[in-house]
PDB file of C-alpha atoms in Angstrom:
ATOM      1  CA  ASN L  19      87.112 -45.332 -43.242  1.00 63.00           C
ATOM      2  CA  GLU L  20      88.287 -47.792 -45.887  1.00 67.00           C
ATOM      3  CA  LEU L  21      86.367 -50.638 -44.241  1.00 69.00           C
ATOM      4  CA  ASN L  22      83.181 -48.539 -44.192  1.00 68.00           C
ATOM      5  CA  ARG L  23      83.693 -47.556 -47.834  1.00 69.00           C
ATOM      6  CA  ALA L  24      84.334 -51.165 -48.908  1.00 67.00           C
ATOM      7  CA  ALA L  25      81.244 -52.445 -47.096  1.00 62.00           C
ATOM      8  CA  ALA L  26      79.042 -49.694 -48.551  1.00 61.00           C
ATOM      9  CA  ALA L  27      80.416 -50.324 -52.067  1.00 65.00           C
ATOM     10  CA  GLY L  28      79.684 -54.054 -51.862  1.00 60.00           C
ATOM     11  CA  GLU L  29      83.319 -55.140 -52.200  1.00 63.00           C
ATOM     12  CA  SER L  30      84.059 -58.855 -52.176  1.00 56.00           C
ATOM     13  CA  ALA L  31      84.205 -60.798 -48.923  1.00 57.00           C
ATOM     14  CA  ALA L  32      87.914 -61.417 -49.537  1.00 59.00           C
ATOM     15  CA  TYR L  33      88.605 -57.669 -49.792  1.00 66.00           C
ATOM     16  CA  LEU L  34      86.562 -56.951 -46.667  1.00 69.00           C
ATOM     17  CA  ALA L  35      88.393 -59.697 -44.775  1.00 71.00           C
ATOM     18  CA  ALA L  36      91.805 -58.362 -45.853  1.00 72.00           C
ATOM     19  CA  THR L  37      90.841 -54.789 -44.947  1.00 77.00           C
ATOM     20  CA  LEU L  38      89.570 -55.888 -41.540  1.00 78.00           C
ATOM     21  CA  GLU L  39      92.756 -57.881 -40.903  1.00 79.00           C
ATOM     22  CA  GLU L  40      94.872 -54.847 -41.746  1.00 80.00           C
ATOM     23  CA  LEU L  41      92.742 -52.655 -39.472  1.00 82.00           C
ATOM     24  CA  ILE L  42      93.088 -55.106 -36.586  1.00 83.00           C
ATOM     25  CA  ASN L  43      96.866 -55.385 -37.051  1.00 82.00           C
ATOM     26  CA  CYS L  44      97.269 -51.587 -37.108  1.00 82.00           C
ATOM     27  CA  THR L  45      95.070 -51.254 -34.029  1.00 85.00           C
ATOM     28  CA  VAL L  46      97.054 -53.886 -32.129  1.00 84.00           C
ATOM     29  CA  TRP L  47     100.312 -52.071 -32.974  1.00 82.00           C
ATOM     30  CA  HIS L  48      98.817 -48.707 -31.961  1.00 83.00           C
ATOM     31  CA  PHE L  49      97.540 -50.020 -28.620  1.00 85.00           C
ATOM     32  CA  SER L  50     100.849 -51.743 -27.891  1.00 85.00           C
ATOM     33  CA  HIS L  51     102.780 -48.549 -28.615  1.00 81.00           C
ATOM     34  CA  GLU L  52     100.369 -46.530 -26.471  1.00 85.00           C
ATOM     35  CA  GLU L  53     100.676 -48.950 -23.551  1.00 84.00           C
ATOM     36  CA  ARG L  54     104.502 -48.789 -23.710  1.00 85.00           C
ATOM     37  CA  LEU L  55     104.360 -45.007 -23.514  1.00 85.00           C
ATOM     38  CA  MET L  56     101.942 -45.198 -20.565  1.00 85.00           C
ATOM     39  CA  LEU L  57     104.259 -47.592 -18.769  1.00 85.00           C
ATOM     40  CA  LYS L  58     107.328 -45.471 -19.524  1.00 82.00           C
ATOM     41  CA  HIS L  59     105.746 -42.318 -18.116  1.00 83.00           C
ATOM     42  CA  GLY L  60     104.060 -44.017 -15.159  1.00 84.00           C
ATOM     43  CA  PHE L  61     100.491 -43.342 -16.267  1.00 84.00           C
ATOM     44  CA  PRO L  62      98.277 -44.290 -13.264  1.00 83.00           C
ATOM     45  CA  GLY L  63      95.302 -45.551 -15.296  1.00 81.00           C
ATOM     46  CA  ILE L  64      97.191 -48.016 -17.447  1.00 84.00           C
ATOM     47  CA  GLU L  65      95.347 -51.180 -16.359  1.00 84.00           C
ATOM     48  CA  PRO L  66      91.816 -49.968 -17.224  1.00 83.00           C
ATOM     49  CA  HIS L  67      93.174 -48.765 -20.568  1.00 83.00           C
ATOM     50  CA  LYS L  68      94.778 -52.133 -21.290  1.00 86.00           C
ATOM     51  CA  ALA L  69      91.526 -53.885 -20.400  1.00 85.00           C
ATOM     52  CA  ALA L  70      89.570 -51.610 -22.754  1.00 85.00           C
ATOM     53  CA  HIS L  71      92.111 -52.282 -25.508  1.00 87.00           C
ATOM     54  CA  ARG L  72      91.786 -56.044 -25.062  1.00 87.00           C
ATOM     55  CA  GLU L  73      87.993 -55.822 -25.123  1.00 85.00           C
ATOM     56  CA  LEU L  74      88.019 -53.879 -28.403  1.00 84.00           C
ATOM     57  CA  ILE L  75      90.503 -56.248 -30.065  1.00 85.00           C
ATOM     58  CA  ASP L  76      88.527 -59.301 -28.903  1.00 84.00           C
ATOM     59  CA  ALA L  77      85.327 -57.805 -30.339  1.00 81.00           C
ATOM     60  CA  ALA L  78      87.055 -57.146 -33.670  1.00 81.00           C
ATOM     61  CA  ARG L  79      88.425 -60.713 -33.769  1.00 81.00           C
ATOM     62  CA  GLU L  80      84.949 -62.071 -33.014  1.00 78.00           C
ATOM     63  CA  TRP L  81      83.493 -60.034 -35.893  1.00 74.00           C
ATOM     64  CA  GLN L  82      86.288 -61.283 -38.137  1.00 74.00           C
ATOM     65  CA  ALA L  83      85.487 -64.900 -37.238  1.00 73.00           C
ATOM     66  CA  LYS L  84      81.788 -64.346 -37.970  1.00 67.00           C
ATOM     67  CA  LEU L  85      82.624 -62.802 -41.352  1.00 66.00           C
ATOM     68  CA  ALA L  86      84.611 -65.885 -42.316  1.00 62.00           C
ATOM     69  CA  GLN L  87      82.027 -68.264 -40.898  1.00 61.00           C
ATOM     70  CA  THR L  88      79.031 -66.682 -42.624  1.00 72.00           C
ATOM     71  CA  ARG L  89      80.050 -67.373 -46.223  1.00 77.00           C
ATOM     72  CA  GLU L  90      81.243 -70.866 -45.343  1.00 77.00           C
ATOM     73  CA  ALA L  91      78.008 -71.621 -43.478  1.00 72.00           C
ATOM     74  CA  LEU L  92      75.910 -70.353 -46.416  1.00 77.00           C
ATOM     75  CA  THR L  93      77.923 -72.456 -48.847  1.00 84.00           C
ATOM     76  CA  ALA L  94      77.469 -75.527 -46.681  1.00 81.00           C
ATOM     77  CA  MET L  95      73.722 -74.848 -46.507  1.00 77.00           C
ATOM     78  CA  VAL L  96      73.408 -74.598 -50.311  1.00 84.00           C
ATOM     79  CA  LEU L  97      75.350 -77.831 -50.798  1.00 87.00           C
ATOM     80  CA  ASP L  98      73.256 -79.547 -48.136  1.00 83.00           C
ATOM     81  CA  ILE L  99      70.020 -78.509 -49.891  1.00 83.00           C
ATOM     82  CA  LEU L 100      71.309 -79.905 -53.188  1.00 88.00           C
ATOM     83  CA  LEU L 101      72.175 -83.157 -51.440  1.00 87.00           C
ATOM     84  CA  ARG L 102      68.769 -83.404 -49.753  1.00 82.00           C
ATOM     85  CA  LEU L 103      67.015 -82.824 -53.089  1.00 85.00           C
ATOM     86  CA  ASP L 104      69.202 -85.445 -54.746  1.00 89.00           C
ATOM     87  CA  LEU L 105      70.612 -82.862 -57.156  1.00 91.00           C
ATOM     88  CA  PRO L 106      74.237 -83.760 -57.955  1.00 93.00           C
ATOM     89  CA  LEU L 107      76.769 -80.941 -57.773  1.00 93.00           C
ATOM     90  CA  ALA L 108      78.324 -82.316 -60.962  1.00 93.00           C
ATOM     91  CA  SER L 109      75.181 -81.299 -62.863  1.00 94.00           C
ATOM     92  CA  LEU L 110      75.039 -77.760 -61.488  1.00 93.00           C
ATOM     93  CA  ARG L 111      75.366 -75.206 -64.279  1.00 93.00           C
ATOM     94  CA  GLY L 112      74.245 -71.948 -62.697  1.00 93.00           C
ATOM     95  CA  GLN L 113      73.978 -69.952 -59.477  1.00 93.00           C
ATOM     96  CA  THR L 114      71.915 -66.853 -58.812  1.00 90.00           C
ATOM     97  CA  TYR L 115      71.896 -64.876 -55.547  1.00 86.00           C
ATOM     98  CA  ASP L 116      71.512 -61.292 -54.417  1.00 80.00           C
ATOM     99  CA  GLY L 117      74.365 -58.800 -54.494  1.00 79.00           C
ATOM    100  CA  ALA L 118      75.551 -59.242 -50.902  1.00 76.00           C
ATOM    101  CA  SER L 119      79.305 -59.861 -50.783  1.00 78.00           C
ATOM    102  CA  CYS L 120      78.894 -63.021 -48.690  1.00 79.00           C
ATOM    103  CA  MET L 121      76.830 -64.463 -51.572  1.00 84.00           C
ATOM    104  CA  SER L 122      78.194 -62.902 -54.751  1.00 86.00           C
ATOM    105  CA  GLY L 123      81.786 -62.079 -53.697  1.00 85.00           C
ATOM    106  CA  LYS L 124      84.139 -62.775 -56.609  1.00 86.00           C
ATOM    107  CA  TYR L 125      86.806 -64.541 -54.553  1.00 84.00           C
ATOM    108  CA  ASN L 126      85.291 -65.804 -51.309  1.00 83.00           C
ATOM    109  CA  GLY L 127      81.531 -65.384 -51.661  1.00 86.00           C
ATOM    110  CA  THR L 128      79.258 -68.412 -51.650  1.00 89.00           C
ATOM    111  CA  GLN L 129      79.161 -68.471 -55.443  1.00 92.00           C
ATOM    112  CA  ALA L 130      82.972 -68.487 -55.613  1.00 92.00           C
ATOM    113  CA  LEU L 131      83.304 -71.282 -53.040  1.00 91.00           C
ATOM    114  CA  ILE L 132      80.792 -73.415 -54.921  1.00 93.00           C
ATOM    115  CA  ALA L 133      82.486 -72.614 -58.247  1.00 94.00           C
ATOM    116  CA  LYS L 134      85.737 -73.970 -56.849  1.00 93.00           C
ATOM    117  CA  GLN L 135      84.005 -77.323 -56.513  1.00 93.00           C
ATOM    118  CA  GLN L 136      82.015 -76.984 -59.757  1.00 94.00           C
ATOM    119  CA  PRO L 137      83.551 -74.463 -62.214  1.00 94.00           C
ATOM    120  CA  LEU L 138      80.644 -74.917 -64.639  1.00 95.00           C
ATOM    121  CA  ALA L 139      78.212 -73.384 -62.114  1.00 94.00           C
ATOM    122  CA  LEU L 140      78.238 -69.840 -63.502  1.00 94.00           C
ATOM    123  CA  PHE L 141      76.951 -66.995 -61.317  1.00 94.00           C
ATOM    124  CA  VAL L 142      74.503 -64.283 -62.395  1.00 91.00           C
ATOM    125  CA  HIS L 143      72.887 -61.647 -60.205  1.00 88.00           C
ATOM    126  CA  CYS L 144      69.347 -62.679 -59.228  1.00 84.00           C
ATOM    127  CA  LEU L 145      66.898 -61.058 -61.660  1.00 81.00           C
ATOM    128  CA  MET L 146      64.253 -60.547 -58.963  1.00 80.00           C
ATOM    129  CA  HIS L 147      66.779 -58.919 -56.638  1.00 81.00           C
ATOM    130  CA  ALA L 148      68.054 -56.673 -59.437  1.00 83.00           C
ATOM    131  CA  GLY L 149      64.478 -55.742 -60.342  1.00 82.00           C
ATOM    132  CA  ASN L 150      63.741 -54.984 -56.704  1.00 82.00           C
ATOM    133  CA  LEU L 151      66.747 -52.635 -56.535  1.00 84.00           C
ATOM    134  CA  VAL L 152      65.614 -50.866 -59.709  1.00 83.00           C
ATOM    135  CA  ALA L 153      62.052 -50.488 -58.428  1.00 84.00           C
ATOM    136  CA  ARG L 154      63.190 -49.193 -55.033  1.00 84.00           C
ATOM    137  CA  GLU L 155      65.518 -46.632 -56.579  1.00 86.00           C
ATOM    138  CA  ALA L 156      62.826 -45.494 -59.018  1.00 85.00           C
ATOM    139  CA  MET L 157      60.207 -45.076 -56.286  1.00 85.00           C
ATOM    140  CA  GLU L 158      62.555 -43.372 -53.835  1.00 86.00           C
ATOM    141  CA  ALA L 159      63.527 -40.847 -56.524  1.00 89.00           C
ATOM    142  CA  SER L 160      60.114 -39.181 -56.151  1.00 90.00           C
ATOM    143  CA  ASN L 161      59.081 -37.546 -52.893  1.00 92.00           C
ATOM    144  CA  THR L 162      55.469 -37.731 -54.067  1.00 93.00           C
ATOM    145  CA  ILE L 163      55.657 -41.534 -54.257  1.00 92.00           C
ATOM    146  CA  VAL L 164      57.556 -41.798 -50.967  1.00 91.00           C
ATOM    147  CA  ASP L 165      54.939 -39.674 -49.178  1.00 92.00           C
ATOM    148  CA  ALA L 166      52.048 -41.647 -50.696  1.00 92.00           C
ATOM    149  CA  ALA L 167      53.652 -44.950 -49.645  1.00 90.00           C
ATOM    150  CA  SER L 168      53.997 -43.602 -46.112  1.00 90.00           C
ATOM    151  CA  VAL L 169      50.275 -42.778 -46.045  1.00 91.00           C
ATOM    152  CA  VAL L 170      49.407 -46.285 -47.292  1.00 91.00           C
ATOM    153  CA  ASN L 171      51.417 -47.759 -44.414  1.00 88.00           C
ATOM    154  CA  GLU L 172      49.813 -45.449 -41.875  1.00 90.00           C
ATOM    155  CA  VAL L 173      46.279 -46.228 -43.080  1.00 90.00           C
ATOM    156  CA  ALA L 174      46.916 -49.997 -42.924  1.00 88.00           C
ATOM    157  CA  ALA L 175      48.550 -49.726 -39.494  1.00 86.00           C
ATOM    158  CA  THR L 176      45.656 -47.631 -38.134  1.00 88.00           C
ATOM    159  CA  CYS L 177      43.102 -50.150 -39.394  1.00 86.00           C
ATOM    160  CA  ASN L 178      45.060 -53.026 -37.864  1.00 83.00           C
ATOM    161  CA  ARG L 179      45.289 -51.251 -34.498  1.00 83.00           C
ATOM    162  CA  SER L 180      41.631 -50.213 -34.306  1.00 87.00           C
ATOM    163  CA  THR L 181      39.005 -52.940 -34.045  1.00 88.00           C
ATOM    164  CA  LYS L 182      36.319 -50.280 -34.261  1.00 90.00           C
ATOM    165  CA  LEU L 183      37.604 -48.858 -37.545  1.00 89.00           C
ATOM    166  CA  THR L 184      38.064 -52.349 -38.996  1.00 89.00           C
ATOM    167  CA  THR L 185      34.483 -53.257 -38.064  1.00 90.00           C
ATOM    168  CA  ILE L 186      33.163 -50.128 -39.769  1.00 90.00           C
ATOM    169  CA  LEU L 187      35.237 -50.857 -42.892  1.00 90.00           C
ATOM    170  CA  HIS L 188      34.069 -54.464 -43.050  1.00 89.00           C
ATOM    171  CA  GLY L 189      30.444 -53.344 -42.711  1.00 90.00           C
ATOM    172  CA  ILE L 190      30.794 -50.959 -45.655  1.00 89.00           C
ATOM    173  CA  GLN L 191      32.615 -53.590 -47.682  1.00 88.00           C
ATOM    174  CA  ALA L 192      29.855 -56.134 -46.943  1.00 88.00           C
ATOM    175  CA  GLU L 193      27.367 -53.826 -48.673  1.00 86.00           C
ATOM    176  CA  LYS L 194      29.454 -54.262 -51.810  1.00 80.00           C
ATOM    177  CA  HIS L 195      30.138 -57.962 -51.184  1.00 77.00           C
ATOM    178  CA  ASP L 196      33.814 -57.142 -50.787  1.00 78.00           C
ATOM    179  CA  ARG L 197      36.294 -58.089 -48.038  1.00 76.00           C
ATOM    180  CA  ALA L 198      39.649 -56.953 -49.408  1.00 78.00           C
ATOM    181  CA  SER L 199      42.182 -56.449 -46.616  1.00 81.00           C
ATOM    182  CA  LEU L 200      44.333 -53.376 -46.308  1.00 82.00           C
ATOM    183  CA  ARG L 201      47.935 -54.218 -45.615  1.00 81.00           C
ATOM    184  CA  PRO L 202      51.126 -52.221 -45.146  1.00 81.00           C
ATOM    185  CA  LEU L 203      53.832 -52.176 -47.784  1.00 81.00           C
ATOM    186  CA  CYS L 204      56.622 -54.715 -47.474  1.00 78.00           C
ATOM    187  CA  PRO L 205      59.642 -52.733 -46.174  1.00 74.00           C
ATOM    188  CA  THR L 206      62.228 -54.648 -48.249  1.00 73.00           C
ATOM    189  CA  ARG L 207      60.550 -56.268 -51.266  1.00 77.00           C
ATOM    190  CA  VAL L 208      59.283 -53.443 -53.453  1.00 80.00           C
ATOM    191  CA  LEU L 209      58.023 -55.872 -56.103  1.00 79.00           C
ATOM    192  CA  VAL L 210      55.295 -57.225 -53.807  1.00 79.00           C
ATOM    193  CA  ARG L 211      53.897 -53.784 -53.003  1.00 83.00           C
ATOM    194  CA  GLY L 212      51.639 -53.679 -56.043  1.00 85.00           C
ATOM    195  CA  ALA L 213      48.784 -55.568 -54.367  1.00 86.00           C
ATOM    196  CA  ALA L 214      48.740 -53.182 -51.396  1.00 87.00           C
ATOM    197  CA  LEU L 215      48.830 -50.125 -53.660  1.00 90.00           C
ATOM    198  CA  ARG L 216      46.056 -51.454 -55.897  1.00 90.00           C
ATOM    199  CA  THR L 217      43.910 -52.421 -52.910  1.00 89.00           C
ATOM    200  CA  ILE L 218      43.986 -49.007 -51.324  1.00 90.00           C
ATOM    201  CA  MET L 219      42.919 -47.436 -54.622  1.00 90.00           C
ATOM    202  CA  ASP L 220      40.180 -50.031 -55.162  1.00 90.00           C
ATOM    203  CA  GLN L 221      38.966 -49.495 -51.591  1.00 89.00           C
ATOM    204  CA  HIS L 222      39.286 -45.706 -51.688  1.00 91.00           C
ATOM    205  CA  GLU L 223      35.548 -45.016 -51.492  1.00 91.00           C
ATOM    206  CA  SER L 224      34.980 -47.571 -48.702  1.00 91.00           C
ATOM    207  CA  LEU L 225      37.982 -46.237 -46.813  1.00 91.00           C
ATOM    208  CA  ASP L 226      36.746 -42.663 -47.184  1.00 93.00           C
ATOM    209  CA  ARG L 227      33.361 -43.572 -45.666  1.00 92.00           C
ATOM    210  CA  SER L 228      34.970 -45.681 -42.925  1.00 92.00           C
ATOM    211  CA  LEU L 229      37.335 -42.954 -41.768  1.00 92.00           C
ATOM    212  CA  SER L 230      34.522 -40.384 -41.829  1.00 93.00           C
ATOM    213  CA  GLU L 231      32.204 -42.553 -39.726  1.00 92.00           C
ATOM    214  CA  TYR L 232      35.029 -43.481 -37.369  1.00 92.00           C
ATOM    215  CA  ALA L 233      35.990 -39.831 -36.868  1.00 92.00           C
ATOM    216  CA  GLU L 234      32.364 -38.931 -36.111  1.00 91.00           C
ATOM    217  CA  ALA L 235      31.982 -41.812 -33.633  1.00 90.00           C
ATOM    218  CA  SER L 236      35.297 -41.131 -31.848  1.00 88.00           C
ATOM    219  CA  ASN L 237      36.874 -38.270 -29.988  1.00 88.00           C
ATOM    220  CA  GLY L 238      40.290 -37.066 -28.972  1.00 88.00           C
ATOM    221  CA  GLU L 239      43.389 -38.439 -30.680  1.00 88.00           C
ATOM    222  CA  PRO L 240      41.633 -41.284 -32.608  1.00 87.00           C
ATOM    223  CA  ALA L 241      39.222 -38.795 -34.177  1.00 90.00           C
ATOM    224  CA  SER L 242      42.038 -36.400 -35.071  1.00 91.00           C
ATOM    225  CA  LYS L 243      44.045 -39.245 -36.559  1.00 90.00           C
ATOM    226  CA  ALA L 244      41.123 -40.393 -38.701  1.00 91.00           C
ATOM    227  CA  ARG L 245      40.455 -36.864 -39.978  1.00 92.00           C
ATOM    228  CA  GLY L 246      44.138 -36.438 -40.803  1.00 93.00           C
ATOM    229  CA  LEU L 247      44.233 -39.697 -42.780  1.00 92.00           C
ATOM    230  CA  LEU L 248      40.962 -38.803 -44.510  1.00 92.00           C
ATOM    231  CA  LYS L 249      42.457 -35.521 -45.657  1.00 93.00           C
ATOM    232  CA  GLN L 250      45.616 -37.239 -46.878  1.00 94.00           C
ATOM    233  CA  ILE L 251      43.955 -40.011 -48.915  1.00 93.00           C
ATOM    234  CA  ASN L 252      41.701 -37.448 -50.594  1.00 94.00           C
ATOM    235  CA  SER L 253      44.567 -35.185 -51.571  1.00 94.00           C
ATOM    236  CA  GLY L 254      45.560 -35.009 -55.213  1.00 93.00           C
ATOM    237  CA  GLU L 255      49.208 -35.564 -54.288  1.00 94.00           C
ATOM    238  CA  PHE L 256      48.390 -38.909 -52.625  1.00 94.00           C
ATOM    239  CA  VAL L 257      46.408 -40.198 -55.604  1.00 94.00           C
ATOM    240  CA  LEU L 258      49.129 -38.940 -57.965  1.00 95.00           C
ATOM    241  CA  GLY L 259      51.815 -40.723 -55.946  1.00 93.00           C
ATOM    242  CA  ILE L 260      49.969 -44.042 -56.123  1.00 93.00           C
ATOM    243  CA  MET L 261      49.266 -43.648 -59.841  1.00 93.00           C
ATOM    244  CA  MET L 262      52.933 -42.854 -60.457  1.00 92.00           C
ATOM    245  CA  ALA L 263      54.138 -45.885 -58.500  1.00 90.00           C
ATOM    246  CA  LEU L 264      51.774 -48.500 -59.938  1.00 90.00           C
ATOM    247  CA  PRO L 265      53.045 -48.571 -63.569  1.00 89.00           C
ATOM    248  CA  THR L 266      56.640 -49.191 -62.417  1.00 84.00           C
ATOM    249  CA  VAL L 267      55.690 -51.833 -59.871  1.00 85.00           C
ATOM    250  CA  ASN L 268      53.237 -53.561 -62.221  1.00 85.00           C
ATOM    251  CA  LEU L 269      55.777 -53.700 -65.064  1.00 83.00           C
ATOM    252  CA  LEU L 270      58.587 -55.104 -62.926  1.00 80.00           C
ATOM    253  CA  GLU L 271      56.238 -57.525 -61.162  1.00 81.00           C
ATOM    254  CA  ASN L 272      55.296 -58.960 -64.574  1.00 79.00           C
ATOM    255  CA  LEU L 273      58.929 -59.176 -65.663  1.00 75.00           C
ATOM    256  CA  ASN L 274      59.782 -61.155 -62.554  1.00 71.00           C
ATOM    257  CA  ARG L 275      56.970 -63.707 -62.880  1.00 70.00           C
TER     258      ARG L 275
END
């Protein structure tokens, strides 16, 4: 439980490593005590149990080794990039990464390991990453925005899957000398979603006509899907969700440029 809490809270890599070490040591003691009791009382299934215990401990040790290796490997990669770019470590005065413990950990994160070699390389949380976290939290606070974003993704995915629908859309766009592409929202980087949100609003009329024509020319599930999407993009809640999301995304996009 403590290891799960520490990982979720973004504790330092050093704290996670110490917590994992304590967990492994307690587990080893528990298994050893259990195996002695099994042996004492002649438990018939002792060997399979011992094998399962060894497998679990080995897996935990492997995870522990990867945890230690990750931050060291990332540090080595950063230093290698500086070397390749002919940027001397002695001149380094700042570091900025995301909030992951392997990068920003106070004691054993990449920034701390580099700071041991160059104490003047001060660490600050990456502004773009911080802005992305703010934007994601703001957008996820509204079910209206979340639902609208889901519709945007579904519309883009449907267009990408259906050559017929894409052809109809391109034909309608050609009448307006327009070929803007619909694309799904980036699942991780909220601050690059603005273009997709703006495009679907700019293409709303063309998309409305395309889905209508596609539904008329199709049957079965494709037709039902198109009619469902048509109803969703023409709902007031969908338009409201997009209009609510755009000011936040636009503002933070500009701040991060």
